[in-house]
């Protein structure tokens, strides 16, 4: 097949890890006879430096025309001035909103080989395989915000419509149907009005999926249960900011943030694929970042946007095999394993894909 992929590497380790994701996609291209056209564009701090805005019009246009967007990371201390209204993160938020990507899928699978890398006990981690579906284009991230009189107060507002809740809820239930058929909807309905609406809609949508087990859980309790009994979760669906926080927490189950991919989807097939980790400017360009989250994000791209299930599975399998062979980047290396650079890790995965 032929597909057009917009590549937005961004800042910090973004370019380091995206280069390896592309290396692996090129191996898929060659081995399976597809034609992938990669077009690079600016986003985040790199775009601010080059053209003064974190999401240039050209970038958004390119992404709208592409079949999928491969994204690295944005941000860094260089652009962290709180007095400046323009921030790199606005590039990512603008893309999510501009492309209508309301459902963010963040799978957390604990690889038995990496259990030792987590701070949580192996017997608690064992069998963990969950997906957080995070609402991505609404809530407090996109609400009205500002400062009160004389800068002595500030406000951020959270708004949700039934439409916004319902569509992400359905995405979660559809996903659960392809998995272990269990949905946990997470809110703060004992305090927040948005959460009370969230729970009403969730409970209503659940009736359309009688084959899927459904429960509501308060976000504080969810934060606790995620590290107490992570293997009991299948699909967790929640609003934007709760999802942001819970997925950083959940990433620690997998041992390293460097392992976790994500897919952001909307109505069509086009999606944006990014590791859940940030730009880690302190280790950028040193060849030590873990590219596996970006490579696994490329696998999700193959699966969800291009419909190439076999190819996606082949990449995921290659990652498992490389880990089995004992190769680890700095974040995960131990006495019993072999330390490799960002690039070597990418090359190992690509080689296995090429070998088929
Ligand atoms: C994430 C990140 C972003 C978010 C930042 C970079 C704006 O933390 O994707 O989880 O908060 O959504
Ligand atoms: Mg986050």
Coordinates of C-alpha atoms and ligand atoms in Angstrom, one line a residue:
X1 CA 0.0 0.0 0.0
X2 CA 0.9 3.6 -0.3
X3 CA 0.6 6.0 2.6
X4 CA 1.7 9.5 3.5
X5 CA 3.1 10.1 7.0
X6 CA 3.7 13.5 8.5
X7 CA 6.8 13.4 10.8
X8 CA 6.9 15.9 13.6
X9 CA 9.9 15.1 15.6
X10 CA 9.8 18.2 17.8
X11 CA 12.2 18.9 20.7
X12 CA 14.7 17.2 23.0
X13 CA 14.8 13.4 22.5
X14 CA 11.9 13.7 20.0
X15 CA 14.3 13.6 17.0
X16 CA 16.4 10.8 18.5
X17 CA 13.5 8.4 19.0
X18 CA 11.5 9.3 15.9
X19 CA 14.6 8.5 13.8
X20 CA 14.5 5.0 15.1
X21 CA 10.7 4.7 14.6
X22 CA 11.3 5.7 11.0
X23 CA 14.1 3.2 10.6
X24 CA 11.7 0.4 11.7
X25 CA 8.9 1.7 9.4
X26 CA 11.4 1.7 6.5
X27 CA 12.2 -1.9 7.3
X28 CA 8.4 -2.7 7.2
X29 CA 8.2 -0.9 3.9
X30 CA 10.9 -2.9 2.4
X31 CA 10.0 -6.3 3.8
X32 CA 6.3 -6.1 3.0
X33 CA 6.5 -4.1 -0.2
X34 CA 4.6 -0.9 0.9
X35 CA 5.4 2.6 0.0
X36 CA 5.5 5.1 2.8
X37 CA 6.1 8.7 2.1
X38 CA 7.6 10.6 5.0
X39 CA 7.3 14.4 5.1
X40 CA 8.9 16.3 8.0
X41 CA 7.5 19.5 9.5
X42 CA 8.1 21.8 12.5
X43 CA 6.4 21.7 15.8
X44 CA 6.9 22.9 19.4
X45 CA 10.0 24.7 20.5
X46 CA 11.8 24.0 17.2
X47 CA 9.0 25.7 15.4
X48 CA 9.0 28.7 17.8
X49 CA 12.7 29.1 17.1
X50 CA 12.3 28.8 13.4
X51 CA 9.0 30.7 12.7
X52 CA 7.8 32.1 16.0
X53 CA 4.8 29.8 16.5
X54 CA 4.6 26.2 18.0
X55 CA 2.1 25.1 15.3
X56 CA 2.8 26.7 11.9
X57 CA -0.1 26.7 9.5
X58 CA 2.0 24.5 7.1
X59 CA 2.4 21.8 9.7
X60 CA -1.3 21.6 10.4
X61 CA -2.1 21.5 6.7
X62 CA 0.4 18.8 6.1
X63 CA -1.0 16.7 8.9
X64 CA -4.6 17.2 7.6
X65 CA -3.5 15.7 4.3
X66 CA -1.5 12.9 5.7
X67 CA -2.7 9.4 6.6
X68 CA -1.0 9.5 9.9
X69 CA 1.2 11.7 12.1
X70 CA 4.3 10.4 13.8
X71 CA 5.1 12.7 16.7
X72 CA 8.2 12.9 18.9
X73 CA 8.0 15.2 21.9
X74 CA 7.8 19.0 22.6
X75 CA 9.1 21.3 25.2
X76 CA 12.2 22.2 27.2
X77 CA 13.8 24.7 29.6
X78 CA 14.7 26.9 26.7
X79 CA 11.0 27.8 26.2
X80 CA 10.0 27.5 29.9
X81 CA 9.7 31.3 30.6
X82 CA 6.4 31.6 32.5
X83 CA 6.1 35.2 31.4
X84 CA 6.0 34.2 27.7
X85 CA 2.5 33.3 26.5
X86 CA 3.8 31.1 23.6
X87 CA 4.8 27.6 24.7
X88 CA 5.9 24.5 22.7
X89 CA 3.1 22.4 24.3
X90 CA 0.5 24.5 22.4
X91 CA 1.8 22.9 19.3
X92 CA 0.7 19.4 20.5
X93 CA -2.6 20.6 22.0
X94 CA -3.4 22.5 18.8
X95 CA -2.7 19.4 16.7
X96 CA -5.0 17.3 18.9
X97 CA -7.8 19.8 18.7
X98 CA -7.2 20.8 15.0
X99 CA -7.2 17.1 13.9
X100 CA -10.2 16.3 16.1
X101 CA -8.3 13.5 17.9
X102 CA -10.5 13.0 20.9
X103 CA -9.6 9.5 22.0
X104 CA -6.1 8.9 23.2
X105 CA -5.3 5.2 23.7
X106 CA -2.4 4.5 26.1
X107 CA -1.8 0.7 26.4
X108 CA 0.2 -0.5 29.4
X109 CA 1.4 -4.0 29.1
X110 CA 3.9 -5.3 31.7
X111 CA 6.6 -7.3 29.9
X112 CA 7.7 -10.1 32.4
X113 CA 11.3 -9.4 31.3
X114 CA 11.1 -5.8 32.6
X115 CA 9.2 -6.5 35.9
X116 CA 12.4 -6.0 37.8
X117 CA 12.7 -2.5 36.5
X118 CA 9.5 -1.4 38.1
X119 CA 9.4 -0.1 41.7
X120 CA 6.3 -2.3 42.2
X121 CA 6.5 -5.9 43.4
X122 CA 6.4 -8.5 40.5
X123 CA 3.5 -10.4 42.1
X124 CA 1.4 -7.2 41.9
X125 CA 2.4 -6.5 38.3
X126 CA 2.0 -10.0 37.0
X127 CA -0.6 -10.2 34.3
X128 CA -1.1 -6.4 33.9
X129 CA -2.4 -5.5 30.5
X130 CA -4.6 -2.4 30.4
X131 CA -5.4 0.5 28.1
X132 CA -6.3 4.0 29.3
X133 CA -8.6 5.8 26.9
X134 CA -8.0 9.5 27.7
X135 CA -10.4 12.1 26.4
X136 CA -8.1 14.4 24.6
X137 CA -9.8 17.5 23.2
X138 CA -12.0 18.8 26.0
X139 CA -12.1 19.5 29.7
X140 CA -9.8 21.8 31.6
X141 CA -7.1 21.7 29.0
X142 CA -9.3 23.6 26.6
X143 CA -11.5 25.6 28.9
X144 CA -11.6 29.4 29.4
X145 CA -8.7 30.5 31.6
X146 CA -7.2 33.7 32.8
X147 CA -6.2 36.0 35.6
X148 CA -8.3 38.0 37.9
X149 CA -7.9 41.6 38.9
X150 CA -4.3 42.7 39.3
X151 CA -3.0 39.2 38.9
X152 CA -4.1 38.3 42.4
X153 CA -6.1 35.3 41.1
X154 CA -6.3 32.8 38.3
X155 CA -8.8 30.4 36.9
X156 CA -9.1 27.4 34.5
X157 CA -12.5 26.1 33.7
X158 CA -13.6 22.6 32.9
X159 CA -16.5 22.0 30.5
X160 CA -17.8 18.8 29.0
X161 CA -20.7 18.2 26.6
X162 CA -22.7 15.0 26.5
X163 CA -21.5 14.6 22.9
X164 CA -17.8 14.8 23.9
X165 CA -18.3 12.3 26.7
X166 CA -20.4 9.9 24.6
X167 CA -18.1 9.6 21.7
X168 CA -15.0 8.8 23.8
X169 CA -17.1 6.4 26.0
X170 CA -18.1 4.5 22.8
X171 CA -14.5 4.3 21.7
X172 CA -13.7 2.7 25.1
X173 CA -16.5 0.2 24.9
X174 CA -15.7 -0.8 21.3
X175 CA -12.1 -1.3 22.4
X176 CA -13.2 -3.4 25.4
X177 CA -15.2 -5.6 23.1
X178 CA -11.9 -6.5 21.3
X179 CA -10.2 -7.2 24.6
X180 CA -11.4 -8.7 28.0
X181 CA -14.7 -6.8 27.9
X182 CA -14.4 -4.7 31.0
X183 CA -14.6 -0.9 31.2
X184 CA -13.8 1.2 34.3
X185 CA -15.0 4.8 33.9
X186 CA -13.0 7.2 36.1
X187 CA -14.4 10.5 37.4
X188 CA -14.7 12.7 40.5
X189 CA -18.5 12.6 40.7
X190 CA -18.5 13.2 44.4
X191 CA -17.3 16.7 43.8
X192 CA -17.3 17.9 40.2
X193 CA -20.4 18.7 38.1
X194 CA -18.6 17.7 34.9
X195 CA -17.9 14.3 36.5
X196 CA -21.6 13.9 37.4
X197 CA -22.5 14.4 33.8
X198 CA -19.6 12.1 32.8
X199 CA -21.1 9.3 35.0
X200 CA -24.6 9.8 33.7
X201 CA -23.5 9.5 30.1
X202 CA -21.1 6.6 30.9
X203 CA -23.9 4.6 32.6
X204 CA -26.3 5.3 29.7
X205 CA -23.7 4.2 27.1
X206 CA -22.9 1.1 29.1
X207 CA -26.5 -0.1 28.6
X208 CA -25.8 -0.4 24.8
X209 CA -23.0 -2.8 25.6
X210 CA -24.6 -5.5 27.9
X211 CA -21.8 -7.9 27.0
X212 CA -19.2 -5.5 28.5
X213 CA -18.7 -5.4 32.3
X214 CA -18.9 -1.8 33.5
X215 CA -17.9 0.0 36.7
X216 CA -17.5 3.6 37.9
X217 CA -14.5 4.5 40.0
X218 CA -13.4 7.8 41.6
X219 CA -10.1 9.1 40.3
X220 CA -8.4 9.1 43.7
X221 CA -9.4 5.5 44.3
X222 CA -8.3 4.6 40.8
X223 CA -4.8 6.1 41.5
X224 CA -4.6 3.8 44.5
X225 CA -5.9 0.7 42.8
X226 CA -3.6 1.2 39.8
X227 CA -0.6 0.3 41.9
X228 CA -2.5 -2.1 44.3
X229 CA -4.2 -4.3 41.8
X230 CA -3.2 -3.2 38.2
X231 CA -3.9 -6.5 36.6
X232 CA -7.7 -6.2 37.5
X233 CA -8.1 -3.4 34.9
X234 CA -8.9 -3.9 31.2
X235 CA -10.0 -0.5 29.7
X236 CA -10.0 2.6 31.8
X237 CA -11.8 5.6 30.3
X238 CA -11.4 9.1 31.8
X239 CA -11.4 12.8 31.1
X240 CA -8.4 14.7 29.8
X241 CA -6.5 15.8 32.9
X242 CA -7.3 12.7 35.0
X243 CA -6.0 10.7 32.0
X244 CA -2.8 12.7 31.8
X245 CA -2.0 12.0 35.5
X246 CA -3.1 8.4 35.6
X247 CA -1.1 7.4 32.5
X248 CA 2.2 8.8 34.0
X249 CA 1.4 6.7 37.1
X250 CA 0.5 3.7 35.0
X251 CA 3.7 4.0 32.9
X252 CA 5.7 3.1 36.1
X253 CA 4.0 -0.3 36.0
X254 CA 5.9 -1.0 32.8
X255 CA 9.2 -0.1 34.4
X256 CA 10.1 2.9 32.2
X257 CA 8.2 5.7 30.5
X258 CA 10.4 4.9 27.5
X259 CA 8.3 1.8 26.8
X260 CA 4.8 3.3 26.4
X261 CA 3.3 4.2 23.1
X262 CA 0.1 6.1 22.4
X263 CA -2.4 6.5 19.6
X264 CA -4.7 9.6 19.3
X265 CA -7.8 8.9 17.2
X266 CA -10.8 10.8 15.9
X267 CA -13.6 10.0 13.6
X268 CA -11.7 8.8 10.5
X269 CA -8.6 6.6 10.2
X270 CA -6.1 9.4 10.5
X271 CA -4.3 9.4 13.9
X272 CA -1.4 10.9 15.7
X273 CA 1.1 8.5 17.3
X274 CA 3.5 9.5 20.0
X275 CA 5.4 8.0 22.9
X276 CA 3.8 9.1 26.2
X277 CA 7.2 10.3 27.5
X278 CA 8.3 13.9 27.2
X279 CA 11.2 15.6 25.5
X280 CA 13.8 14.8 28.3
X281 CA 16.0 17.7 27.2
X282 CA 18.7 16.6 29.7
X283 CA 19.5 13.5 27.7
X284 CA 18.8 14.7 24.1
X285 CA 21.2 14.0 21.4
X286 CA 23.3 11.7 23.6
X287 CA 22.2 8.4 22.1
X288 CA 20.8 7.1 25.4
X289 CA 17.0 7.7 25.0
X290 CA 14.9 4.6 24.8
X291 CA 13.3 4.5 21.3
X292 CA 10.9 1.6 22.0
X293 CA 7.9 3.8 23.0
X294 CA 8.3 5.6 19.6
X295 CA 8.8 2.3 17.8
X296 CA 5.7 0.8 19.5
X297 CA 3.8 4.0 18.6
X298 CA 4.8 3.3 14.9
X299 CA 3.3 -0.2 15.3
X300 CA 0.0 1.4 16.5
X301 CA 0.2 3.7 13.4
X302 CA 0.4 0.6 11.2
X303 CA -2.5 -1.0 13.0
X304 CA -5.0 1.9 13.4
X305 CA -4.3 4.3 10.5
X306 CA -3.0 2.0 7.8
X307 CA -4.9 -1.2 8.8
X308 CA -1.7 -3.3 8.6
X309 CA -2.3 -5.7 11.5
X310 CA 0.3 -8.2 10.5
X311 CA 3.0 -5.6 10.1
X312 CA 2.0 -4.0 13.5
X313 CA 2.3 -7.3 15.2
X314 CA 5.6 -8.0 13.6
X315 CA 7.1 -4.8 15.0
X316 CA 5.7 -5.6 18.5
X317 CA 7.1 -9.1 18.2
X318 CA 10.5 -7.7 17.1
X319 CA 10.5 -5.5 20.2
X320 CA 9.8 -8.4 22.5
X321 CA 12.6 -10.4 20.8
X322 CA 15.1 -7.7 21.2
X323 CA 14.3 -7.5 24.9
X324 CA 14.5 -11.2 25.2
X325 CA 17.9 -11.1 23.6
X326 CA 18.9 -8.9 26.5
X327 CA 19.4 -5.5 24.8
X328 CA 18.5 -2.5 26.9
X329 CA 18.9 1.3 26.7
X330 CA 20.3 3.1 29.7
X331 CA 16.9 3.5 31.4
X332 CA 16.4 -0.3 31.7
X333 CA 19.9 -1.8 31.7
X334 CA 21.0 -4.2 34.5
X335 CA 24.0 -6.3 35.3
X336 CA 22.5 -9.2 33.3
X337 CA 21.6 -7.3 30.2
X338 CA 23.5 -5.5 27.4
X339 CA 23.5 -1.8 27.1
X340 CA 22.8 -0.4 23.7
X341 CA 22.4 3.1 22.3
X342 CA 19.2 4.6 20.9
X343 CA 20.3 3.9 17.4
X344 CA 21.5 0.3 18.1
X345 CA 18.2 -0.4 19.6
X346 CA 16.4 0.8 16.5
X347 CA 18.8 -1.2 14.3
X348 CA 18.1 -4.4 16.2
X349 CA 14.4 -4.0 15.9
X350 CA 14.6 -3.1 12.2
X351 CA 16.9 -6.1 11.5
X352 CA 14.3 -8.5 13.1
X353 CA 11.5 -7.0 11.1
X354 CA 13.5 -7.3 7.9
X355 CA 14.3 -10.9 8.7
X356 CA 10.5 -11.4 9.1
Ligands
LIG1 C1 1.0 14.1 27.5 C2 1.8 15.4 27.9 C3 1.0 16.6 27.4 C4 -0.3 16.6 28.0 C5 1.8 17.9 27.5 C6 3.1 17.9 26.9 C7 1.0 19.1 27.0 O1 2.0 15.4 29.3 O2 0.7 13.9 26.3 O3 0.6 13.4 28.4 O4 -0.5 17.1 29.2 O5 -1.3 16.2 27.4
LIG2 MG1 1.3 13.7 30.3

